[in-house]
mmCIF file of C-alpha atoms in Angstrom:
data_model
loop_
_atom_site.group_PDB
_atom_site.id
_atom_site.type_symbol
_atom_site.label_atom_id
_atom_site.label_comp_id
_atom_site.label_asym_id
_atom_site.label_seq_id
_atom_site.Cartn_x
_atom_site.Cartn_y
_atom_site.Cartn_z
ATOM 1 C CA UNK A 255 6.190 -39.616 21.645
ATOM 2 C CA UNK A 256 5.081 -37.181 19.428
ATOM 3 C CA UNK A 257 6.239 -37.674 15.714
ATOM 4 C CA UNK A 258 6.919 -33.577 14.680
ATOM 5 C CA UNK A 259 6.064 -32.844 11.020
ATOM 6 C CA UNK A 260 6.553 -28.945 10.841
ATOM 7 C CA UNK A 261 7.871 -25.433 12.296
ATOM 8 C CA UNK A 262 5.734 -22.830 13.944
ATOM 9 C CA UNK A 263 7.395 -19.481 13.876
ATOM 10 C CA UNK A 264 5.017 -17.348 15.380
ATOM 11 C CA UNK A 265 5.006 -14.011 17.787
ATOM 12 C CA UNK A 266 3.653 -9.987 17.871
ATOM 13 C CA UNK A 267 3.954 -7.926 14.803
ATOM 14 C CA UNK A 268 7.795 -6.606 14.239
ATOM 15 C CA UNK A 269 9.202 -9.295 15.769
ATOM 16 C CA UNK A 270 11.144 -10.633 13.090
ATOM 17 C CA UNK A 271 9.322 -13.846 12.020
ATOM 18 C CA UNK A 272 9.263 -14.018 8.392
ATOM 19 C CA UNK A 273 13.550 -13.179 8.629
ATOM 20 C CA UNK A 274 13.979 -16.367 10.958
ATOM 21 C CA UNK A 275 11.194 -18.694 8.903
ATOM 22 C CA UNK A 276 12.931 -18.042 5.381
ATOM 23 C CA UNK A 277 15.835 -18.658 7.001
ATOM 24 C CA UNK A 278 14.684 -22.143 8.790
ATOM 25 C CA UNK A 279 13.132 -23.227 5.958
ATOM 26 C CA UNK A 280 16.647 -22.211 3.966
ATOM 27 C CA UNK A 281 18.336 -24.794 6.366
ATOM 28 C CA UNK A 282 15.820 -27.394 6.553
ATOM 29 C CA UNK A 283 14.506 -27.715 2.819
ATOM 30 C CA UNK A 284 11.431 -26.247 3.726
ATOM 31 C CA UNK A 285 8.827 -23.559 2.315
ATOM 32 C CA UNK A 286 7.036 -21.319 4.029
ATOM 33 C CA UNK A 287 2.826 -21.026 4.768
ATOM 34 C CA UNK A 288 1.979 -17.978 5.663
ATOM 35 C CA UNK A 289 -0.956 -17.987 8.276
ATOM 36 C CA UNK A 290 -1.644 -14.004 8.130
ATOM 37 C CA UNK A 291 -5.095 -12.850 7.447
ATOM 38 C CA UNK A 292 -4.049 -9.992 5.050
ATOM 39 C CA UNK A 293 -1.179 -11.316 3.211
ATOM 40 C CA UNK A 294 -3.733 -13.448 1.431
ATOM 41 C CA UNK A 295 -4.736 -10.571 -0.295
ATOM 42 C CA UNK A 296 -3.147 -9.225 -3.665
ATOM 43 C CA UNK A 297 -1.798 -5.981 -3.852
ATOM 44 C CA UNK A 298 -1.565 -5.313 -0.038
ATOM 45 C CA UNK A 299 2.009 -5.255 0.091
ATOM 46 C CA UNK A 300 3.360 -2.884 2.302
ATOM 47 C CA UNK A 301 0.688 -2.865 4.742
ATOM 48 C CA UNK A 302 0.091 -6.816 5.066
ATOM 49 C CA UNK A 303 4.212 -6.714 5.746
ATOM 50 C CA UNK A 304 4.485 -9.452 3.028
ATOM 51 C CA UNK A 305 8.632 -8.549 2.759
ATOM 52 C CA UNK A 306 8.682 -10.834 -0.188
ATOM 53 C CA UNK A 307 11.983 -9.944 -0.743
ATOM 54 C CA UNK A 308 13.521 -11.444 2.250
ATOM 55 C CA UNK A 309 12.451 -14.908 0.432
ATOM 56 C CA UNK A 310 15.062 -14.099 -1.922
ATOM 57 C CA UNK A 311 18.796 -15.147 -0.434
ATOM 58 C CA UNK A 312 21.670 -14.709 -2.098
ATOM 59 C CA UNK A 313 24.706 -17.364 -0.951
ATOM 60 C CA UNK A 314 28.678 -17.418 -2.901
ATOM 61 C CA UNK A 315 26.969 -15.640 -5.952
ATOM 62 C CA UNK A 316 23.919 -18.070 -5.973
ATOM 63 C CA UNK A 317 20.463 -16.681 -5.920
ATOM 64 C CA UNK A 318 18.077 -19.069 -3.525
ATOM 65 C CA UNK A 319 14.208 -18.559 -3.569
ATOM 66 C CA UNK A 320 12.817 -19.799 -0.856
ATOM 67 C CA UNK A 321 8.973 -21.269 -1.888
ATOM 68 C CA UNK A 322 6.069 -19.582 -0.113
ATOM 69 C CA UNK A 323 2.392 -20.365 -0.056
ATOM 70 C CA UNK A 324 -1.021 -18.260 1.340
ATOM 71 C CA UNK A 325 0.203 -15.241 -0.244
ATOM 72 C CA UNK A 326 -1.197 -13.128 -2.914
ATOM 73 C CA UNK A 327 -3.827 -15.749 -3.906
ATOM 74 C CA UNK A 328 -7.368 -14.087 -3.503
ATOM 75 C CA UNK A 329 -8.669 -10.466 -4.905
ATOM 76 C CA UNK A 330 -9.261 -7.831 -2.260
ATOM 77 C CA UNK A 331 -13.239 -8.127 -3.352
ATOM 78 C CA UNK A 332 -12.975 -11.603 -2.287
ATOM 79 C CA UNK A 333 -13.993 -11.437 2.058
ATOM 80 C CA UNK A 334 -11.697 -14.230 2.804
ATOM 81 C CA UNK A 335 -12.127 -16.049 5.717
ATOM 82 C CA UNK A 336 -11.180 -18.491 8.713
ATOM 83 C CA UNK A 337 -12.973 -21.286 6.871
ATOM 84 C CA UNK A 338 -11.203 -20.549 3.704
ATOM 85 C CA UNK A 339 -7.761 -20.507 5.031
ATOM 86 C CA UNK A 340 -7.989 -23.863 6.928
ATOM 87 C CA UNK A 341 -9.374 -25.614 4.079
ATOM 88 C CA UNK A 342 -6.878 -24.258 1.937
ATOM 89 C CA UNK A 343 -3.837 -24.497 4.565
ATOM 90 C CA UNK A 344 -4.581 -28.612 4.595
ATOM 91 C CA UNK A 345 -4.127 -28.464 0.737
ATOM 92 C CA UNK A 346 -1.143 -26.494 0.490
ATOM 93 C CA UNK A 347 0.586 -28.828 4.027
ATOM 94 C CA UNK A 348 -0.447 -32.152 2.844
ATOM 95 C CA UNK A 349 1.595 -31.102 -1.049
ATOM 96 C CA UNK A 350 4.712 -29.666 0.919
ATOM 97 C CA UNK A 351 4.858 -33.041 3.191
ATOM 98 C CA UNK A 352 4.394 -34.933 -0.011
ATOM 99 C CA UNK A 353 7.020 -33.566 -2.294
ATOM 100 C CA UNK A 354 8.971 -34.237 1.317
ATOM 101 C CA UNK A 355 9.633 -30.654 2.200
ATOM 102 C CA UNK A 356 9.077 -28.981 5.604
ATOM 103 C CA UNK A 357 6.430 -26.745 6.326
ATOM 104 C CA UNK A 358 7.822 -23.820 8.108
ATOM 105 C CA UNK A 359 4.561 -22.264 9.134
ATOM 106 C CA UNK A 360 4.792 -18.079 9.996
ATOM 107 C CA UNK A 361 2.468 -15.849 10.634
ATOM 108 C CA UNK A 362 0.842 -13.348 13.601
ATOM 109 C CA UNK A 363 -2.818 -14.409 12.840
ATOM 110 C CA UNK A 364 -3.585 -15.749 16.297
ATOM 111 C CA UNK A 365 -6.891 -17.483 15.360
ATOM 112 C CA UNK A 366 -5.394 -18.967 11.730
ATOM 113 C CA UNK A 367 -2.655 -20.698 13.631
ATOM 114 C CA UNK A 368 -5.122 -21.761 16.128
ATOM 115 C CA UNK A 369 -7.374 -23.053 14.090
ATOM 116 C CA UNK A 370 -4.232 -25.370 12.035
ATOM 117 C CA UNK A 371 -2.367 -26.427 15.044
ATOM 118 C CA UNK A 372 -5.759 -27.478 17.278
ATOM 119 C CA UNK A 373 -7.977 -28.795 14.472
ATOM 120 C CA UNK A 374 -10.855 -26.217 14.350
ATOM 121 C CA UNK A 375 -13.556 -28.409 13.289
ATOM 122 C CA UNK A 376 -15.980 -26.056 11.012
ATOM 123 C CA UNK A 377 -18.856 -25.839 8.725
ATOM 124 C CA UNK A 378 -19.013 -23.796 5.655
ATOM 125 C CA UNK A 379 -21.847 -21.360 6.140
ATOM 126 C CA UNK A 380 -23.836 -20.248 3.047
ATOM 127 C CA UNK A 381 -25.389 -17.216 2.177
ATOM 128 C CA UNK A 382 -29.155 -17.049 3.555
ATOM 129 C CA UNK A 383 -30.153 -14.488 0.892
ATOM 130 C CA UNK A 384 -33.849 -14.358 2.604
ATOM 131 C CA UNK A 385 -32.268 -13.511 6.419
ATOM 132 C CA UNK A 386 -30.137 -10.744 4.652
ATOM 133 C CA UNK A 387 -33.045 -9.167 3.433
ATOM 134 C CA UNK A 388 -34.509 -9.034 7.173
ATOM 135 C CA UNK A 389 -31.820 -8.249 8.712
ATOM 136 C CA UNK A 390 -31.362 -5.111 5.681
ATOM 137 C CA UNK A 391 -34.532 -3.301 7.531
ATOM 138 C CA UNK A 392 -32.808 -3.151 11.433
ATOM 139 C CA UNK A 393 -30.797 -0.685 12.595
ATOM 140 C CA UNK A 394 -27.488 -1.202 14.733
ATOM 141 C CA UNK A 395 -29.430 -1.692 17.403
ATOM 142 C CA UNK A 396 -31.478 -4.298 16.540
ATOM 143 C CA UNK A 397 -28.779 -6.208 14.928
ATOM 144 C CA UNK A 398 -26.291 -6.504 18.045
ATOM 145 C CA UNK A 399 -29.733 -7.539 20.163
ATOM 146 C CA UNK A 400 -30.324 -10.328 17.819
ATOM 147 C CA UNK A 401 -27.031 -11.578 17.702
ATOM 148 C CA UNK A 402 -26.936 -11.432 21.495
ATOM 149 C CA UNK A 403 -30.042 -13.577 21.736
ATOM 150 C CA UNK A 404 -28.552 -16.033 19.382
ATOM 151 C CA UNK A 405 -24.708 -16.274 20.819
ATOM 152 C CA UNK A 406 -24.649 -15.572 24.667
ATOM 153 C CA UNK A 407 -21.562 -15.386 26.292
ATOM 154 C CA UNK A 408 -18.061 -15.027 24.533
ATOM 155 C CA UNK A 409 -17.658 -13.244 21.104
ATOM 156 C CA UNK A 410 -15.297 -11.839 18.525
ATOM 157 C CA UNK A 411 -16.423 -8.166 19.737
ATOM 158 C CA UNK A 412 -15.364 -6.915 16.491
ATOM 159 C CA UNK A 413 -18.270 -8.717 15.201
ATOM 160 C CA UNK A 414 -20.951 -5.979 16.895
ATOM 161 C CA UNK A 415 -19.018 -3.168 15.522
ATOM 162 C CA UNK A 416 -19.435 -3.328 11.704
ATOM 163 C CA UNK A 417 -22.779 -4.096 10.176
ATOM 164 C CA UNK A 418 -21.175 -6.264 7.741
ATOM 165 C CA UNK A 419 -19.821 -8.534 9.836
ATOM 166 C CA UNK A 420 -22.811 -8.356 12.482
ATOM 167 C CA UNK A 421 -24.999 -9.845 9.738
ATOM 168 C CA UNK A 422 -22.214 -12.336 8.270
ATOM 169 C CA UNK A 423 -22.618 -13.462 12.197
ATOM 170 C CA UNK A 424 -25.862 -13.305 13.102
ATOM 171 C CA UNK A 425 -26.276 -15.549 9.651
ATOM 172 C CA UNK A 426 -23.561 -18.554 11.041
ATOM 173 C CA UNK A 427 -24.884 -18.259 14.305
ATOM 174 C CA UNK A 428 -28.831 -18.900 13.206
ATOM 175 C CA UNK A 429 -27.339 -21.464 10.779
ATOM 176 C CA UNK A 430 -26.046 -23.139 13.909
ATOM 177 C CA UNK A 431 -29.248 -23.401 15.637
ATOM 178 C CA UNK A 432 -31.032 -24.009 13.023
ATOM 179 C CA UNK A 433 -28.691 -27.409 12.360
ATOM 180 C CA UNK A 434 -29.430 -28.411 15.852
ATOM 181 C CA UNK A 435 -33.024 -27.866 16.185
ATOM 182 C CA UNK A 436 -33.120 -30.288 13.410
ATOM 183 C CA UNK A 437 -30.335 -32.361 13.594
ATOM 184 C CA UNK A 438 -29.094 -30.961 9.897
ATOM 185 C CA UNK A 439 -25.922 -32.423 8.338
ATOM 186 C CA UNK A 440 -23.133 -29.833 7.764
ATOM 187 C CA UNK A 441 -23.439 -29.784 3.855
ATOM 188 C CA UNK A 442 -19.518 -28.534 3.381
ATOM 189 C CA UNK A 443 -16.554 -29.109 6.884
ATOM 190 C CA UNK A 444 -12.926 -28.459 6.767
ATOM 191 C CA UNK A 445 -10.615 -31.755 6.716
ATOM 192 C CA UNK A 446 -10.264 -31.157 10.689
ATOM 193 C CA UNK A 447 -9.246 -34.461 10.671
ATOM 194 C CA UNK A 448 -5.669 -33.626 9.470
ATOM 195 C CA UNK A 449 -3.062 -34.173 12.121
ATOM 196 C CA UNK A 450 -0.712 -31.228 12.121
ATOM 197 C CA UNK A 451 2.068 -31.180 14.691
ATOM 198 C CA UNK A 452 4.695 -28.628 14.491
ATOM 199 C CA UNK A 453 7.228 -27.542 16.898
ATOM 200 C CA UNK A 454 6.453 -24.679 18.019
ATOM 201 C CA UNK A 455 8.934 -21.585 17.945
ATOM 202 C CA UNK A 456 7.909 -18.190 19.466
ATOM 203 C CA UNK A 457 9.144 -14.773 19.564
ATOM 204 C CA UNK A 458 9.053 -11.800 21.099
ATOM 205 C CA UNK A 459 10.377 -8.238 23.360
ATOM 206 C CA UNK A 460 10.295 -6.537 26.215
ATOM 207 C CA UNK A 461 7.017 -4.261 25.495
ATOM 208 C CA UNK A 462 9.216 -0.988 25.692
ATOM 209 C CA UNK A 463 11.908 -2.511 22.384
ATOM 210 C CA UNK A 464 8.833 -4.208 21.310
ATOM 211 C CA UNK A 465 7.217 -0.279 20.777
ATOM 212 C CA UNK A 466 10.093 0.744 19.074
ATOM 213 C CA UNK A 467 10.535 -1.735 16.544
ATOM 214 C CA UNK A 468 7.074 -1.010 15.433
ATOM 215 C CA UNK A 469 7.926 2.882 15.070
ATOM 216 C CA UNK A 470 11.194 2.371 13.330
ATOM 217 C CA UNK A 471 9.377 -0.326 10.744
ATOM 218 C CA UNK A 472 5.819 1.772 10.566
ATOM 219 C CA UNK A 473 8.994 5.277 9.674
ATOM 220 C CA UNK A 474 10.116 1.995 7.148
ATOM 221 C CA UNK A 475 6.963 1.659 5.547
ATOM 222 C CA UNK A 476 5.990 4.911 4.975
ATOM 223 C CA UNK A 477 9.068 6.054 3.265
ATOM 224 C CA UNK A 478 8.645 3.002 1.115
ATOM 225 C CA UNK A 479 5.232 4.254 -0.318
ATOM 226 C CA UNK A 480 2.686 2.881 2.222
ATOM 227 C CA UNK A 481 0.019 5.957 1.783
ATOM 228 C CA UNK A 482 0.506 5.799 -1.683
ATOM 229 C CA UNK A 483 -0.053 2.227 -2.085
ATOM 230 C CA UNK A 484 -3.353 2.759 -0.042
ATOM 231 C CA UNK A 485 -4.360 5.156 -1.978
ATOM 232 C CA UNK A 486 -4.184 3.131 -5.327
ATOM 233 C CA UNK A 487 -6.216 0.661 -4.235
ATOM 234 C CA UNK A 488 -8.394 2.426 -3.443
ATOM 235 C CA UNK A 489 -8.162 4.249 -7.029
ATOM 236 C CA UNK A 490 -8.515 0.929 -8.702
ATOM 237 C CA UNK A 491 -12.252 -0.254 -7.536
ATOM 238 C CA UNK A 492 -11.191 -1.156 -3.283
ATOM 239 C CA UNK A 493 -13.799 1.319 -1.470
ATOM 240 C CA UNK A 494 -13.217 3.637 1.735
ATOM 241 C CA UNK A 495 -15.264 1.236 3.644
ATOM 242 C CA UNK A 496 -13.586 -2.222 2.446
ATOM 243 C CA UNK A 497 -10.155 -0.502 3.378
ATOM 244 C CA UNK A 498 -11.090 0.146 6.286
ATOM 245 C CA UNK A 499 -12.638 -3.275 7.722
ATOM 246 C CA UNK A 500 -9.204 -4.810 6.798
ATOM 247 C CA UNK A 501 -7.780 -2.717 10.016
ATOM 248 C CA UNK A 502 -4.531 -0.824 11.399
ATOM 249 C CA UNK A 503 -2.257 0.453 8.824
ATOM 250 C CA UNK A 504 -5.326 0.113 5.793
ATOM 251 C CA UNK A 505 -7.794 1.511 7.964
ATOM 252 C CA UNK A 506 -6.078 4.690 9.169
ATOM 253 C CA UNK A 507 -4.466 5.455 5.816
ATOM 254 C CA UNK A 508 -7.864 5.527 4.475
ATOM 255 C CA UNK A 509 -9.063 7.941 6.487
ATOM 256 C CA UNK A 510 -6.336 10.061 6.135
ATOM 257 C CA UNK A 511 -6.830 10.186 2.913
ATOM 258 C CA UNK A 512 -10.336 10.923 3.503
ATOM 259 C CA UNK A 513 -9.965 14.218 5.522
ATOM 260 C CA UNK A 514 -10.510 12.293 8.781
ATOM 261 C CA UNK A 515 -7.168 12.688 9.850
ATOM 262 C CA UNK A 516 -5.823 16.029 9.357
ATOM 263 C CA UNK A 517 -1.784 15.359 9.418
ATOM 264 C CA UNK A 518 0.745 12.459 8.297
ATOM 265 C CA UNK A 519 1.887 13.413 11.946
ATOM 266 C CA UNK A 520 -1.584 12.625 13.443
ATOM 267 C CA UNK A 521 -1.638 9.456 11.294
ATOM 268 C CA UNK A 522 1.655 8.073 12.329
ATOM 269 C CA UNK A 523 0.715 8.657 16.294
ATOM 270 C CA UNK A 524 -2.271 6.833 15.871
ATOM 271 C CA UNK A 525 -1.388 4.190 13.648
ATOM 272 C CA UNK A 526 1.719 3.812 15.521
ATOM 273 C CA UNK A 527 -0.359 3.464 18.681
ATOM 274 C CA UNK A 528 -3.283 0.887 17.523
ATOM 275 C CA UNK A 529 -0.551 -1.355 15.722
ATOM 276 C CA UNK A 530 1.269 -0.980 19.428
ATOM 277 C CA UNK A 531 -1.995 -2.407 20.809
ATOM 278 C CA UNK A 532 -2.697 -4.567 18.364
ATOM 279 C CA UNK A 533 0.668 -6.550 19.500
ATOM 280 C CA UNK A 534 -0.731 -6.650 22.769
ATOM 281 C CA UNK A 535 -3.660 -8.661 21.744
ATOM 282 C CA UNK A 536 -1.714 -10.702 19.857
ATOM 283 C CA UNK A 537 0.545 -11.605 22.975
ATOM 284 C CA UNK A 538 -2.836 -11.971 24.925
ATOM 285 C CA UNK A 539 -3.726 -14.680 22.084
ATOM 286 C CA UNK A 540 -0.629 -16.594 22.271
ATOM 287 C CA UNK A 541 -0.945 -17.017 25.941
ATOM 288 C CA UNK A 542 -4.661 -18.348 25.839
ATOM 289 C CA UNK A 543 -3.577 -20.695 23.335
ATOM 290 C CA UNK A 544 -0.636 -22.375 25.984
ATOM 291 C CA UNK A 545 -3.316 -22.246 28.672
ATOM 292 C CA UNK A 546 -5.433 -24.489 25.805
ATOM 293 C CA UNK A 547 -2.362 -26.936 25.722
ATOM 294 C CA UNK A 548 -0.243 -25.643 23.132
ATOM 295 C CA UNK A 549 3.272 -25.589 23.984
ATOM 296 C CA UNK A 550 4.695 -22.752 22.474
ATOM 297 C CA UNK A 551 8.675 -22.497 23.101
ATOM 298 C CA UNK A 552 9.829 -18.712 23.492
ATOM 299 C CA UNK A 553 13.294 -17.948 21.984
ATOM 300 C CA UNK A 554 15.381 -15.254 23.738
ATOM 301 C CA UNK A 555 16.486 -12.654 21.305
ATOM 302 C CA UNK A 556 19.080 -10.927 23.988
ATOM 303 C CA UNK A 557 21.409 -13.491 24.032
ATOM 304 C CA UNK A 558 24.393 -14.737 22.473
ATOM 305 C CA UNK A 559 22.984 -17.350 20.437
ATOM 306 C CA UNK A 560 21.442 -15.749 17.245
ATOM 307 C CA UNK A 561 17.085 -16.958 17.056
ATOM 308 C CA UNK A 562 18.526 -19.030 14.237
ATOM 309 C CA UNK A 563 21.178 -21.131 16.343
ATOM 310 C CA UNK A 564 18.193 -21.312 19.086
ATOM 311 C CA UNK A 565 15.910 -22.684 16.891
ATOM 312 C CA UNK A 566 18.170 -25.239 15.732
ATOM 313 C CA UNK A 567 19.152 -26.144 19.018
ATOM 314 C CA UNK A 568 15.600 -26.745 19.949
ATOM 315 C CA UNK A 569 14.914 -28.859 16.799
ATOM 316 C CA UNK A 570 17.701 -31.088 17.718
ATOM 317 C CA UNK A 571 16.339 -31.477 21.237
ATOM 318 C CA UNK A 572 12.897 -31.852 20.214
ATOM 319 C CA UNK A 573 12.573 -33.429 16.635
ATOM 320 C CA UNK A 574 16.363 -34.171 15.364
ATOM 321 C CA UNK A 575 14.558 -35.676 12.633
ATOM 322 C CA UNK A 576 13.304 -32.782 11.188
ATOM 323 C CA UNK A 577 16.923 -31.557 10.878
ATOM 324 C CA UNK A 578 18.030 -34.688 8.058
ATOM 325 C CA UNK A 579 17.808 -32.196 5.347
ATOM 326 C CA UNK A 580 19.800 -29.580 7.009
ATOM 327 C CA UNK A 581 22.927 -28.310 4.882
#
């Protein structure tokens, strides 16, 4: 029988996760890890959907803050990565468990909570200063044919599409072979070794409400200052470029404010539509991870019961013990 040790609220963007985690981990005597690739960043606020003020509950004139981790704790010149967050995911988990809290895990960053709840087992990948300097003299070109000859088969295909990250990957993947030609010990891995086994709760819409929640929040977020907070980044040292590999609503702002796109009606369309896809991938991710063996447990928003009654429900079916410390 498996011995559950944390909550998994996961699901597409606009779904409502980070509502129904603060409000588990309200219940439960948890805190909440974030597992989102941009919230780790400071100042992206409104973009990253960070909502930090839903962590903030107010009950019969008492003011509760909820604890929350993987947030604001790296510099947007810092290129964070998948490494990075596991390594510092099994800090942060193993000090919640010990102080005997929950960890109420949330996040839409398919391949973070992949790599936490199936043990990604990884090596830390220096910089190879002298392969940088080669690879500085090919074009494009050259640079997706050398990463093909070195990874065949299945790939991140954003990888091929931005020079940055085509070298950062042609660099891990001739690290890789150069490990196994010679039988190299992995100088720095990731504590894969940490058991982590969460229930796991997941939401999500039909794709039709699904599109409109993402209009009505993206309508939010721009009243709320979203262009303008793009826009001072970018005034305080963040480059077009750098905005722009971070994706959706950073990426299109940026070139918007670049003269790329000529209206704040052209931006919203096409914003509106990539983040629209982007929750489609996102589903796509969730589902490869059940057919991996991860038993993900769907909640059913239309219904009666509220997600917070269902996911109680389901914790007292599944692991009544994590409900002890539930007021």
């Amino acid at each position: 029988m498996i011995q559950y040790d944390s909550v998994v609220v996961l699901g597409p963007t606009a779904c409502g996760k980070t509502t129904l985690g603060v409000q588990l981990a309200r219940i439960l005597g948890g805190e909440v890890l974030s597992a989102d690739c941009r919230q780790v960043y400071r100042g992206l606020d409104i973009g990253s959907g960070k909502d930090l003020d839903e962590f903030v509950l107010s009950e019969n004139g008492f003011v509760y803050r909820v604890p929350y981790h993987l947030i604001d704790i790296v510099d947007l010149n810092t290129e964070y990565n998948l490494f990075q967050f596991q390594k510092d995911f099994y800090r942060v988990f193993t000090d919640v468990v010990s102080r005997g809290k929950l960890p109420i895990i949330v996040g839409g960053t398919g391949m973070y909570l992949d790599a936490v709840i199936r043990g990604y087992d990884m090596d830390e990948v220096p910089i190879d200063e002298e392969l940088r300097a080669e690879l500085a003299t090919l074009s494009m070109e050259k640079l997706v044919e050398r990463f093909h000859s070195l990874k065949r088969g299945l790939h991140n295909t954003t990888d091929i599409l931005e020079r940055t990250r085509l070298v950062r990957a042609i660099e891990i993947a001739e690290y890789k072979r150069r490990r196994l030609s010679v039988s190299l010990p992995a100088e720095n891995k990731t504590n894969a070794a940490r058991a982590v086994h969460p229930v796991i709760l997941g939401i999500t819409f039909p794709r039709s409400e699904l599109r409109n929640r993402i209009a009505t929040r993206l309508k939010v977020r721009m009243k709320q200052g979203l262009i303008a907070e793009v826009q001072h980044l970018h005034e305080h040292g963040a480059a077009w470029e750098r905005l722009e590999r971070l994706g959706l609503e950073y990426r299109f702002i940026a070139e918007y404010l670049q003269g790329k796109i000529s209206s704040e009606d052209e931006l919203f369309f096409l914003l509106n539509r990539a983040i629209g896809q982007f929750a489609k991938r996102q589903e796509t991710w969730f589902r490869g991870m059940e057919r991996k063996g991860v038993t993900i447990i769907w909640l059913c928003p239309h219904t009666e019961q509220s997600l917070r009654e269902q996911s109680l429900a389901v914790l007292d079916r599944l692991a009544p013990e994590l409900l002890l410390k539930k007021d």
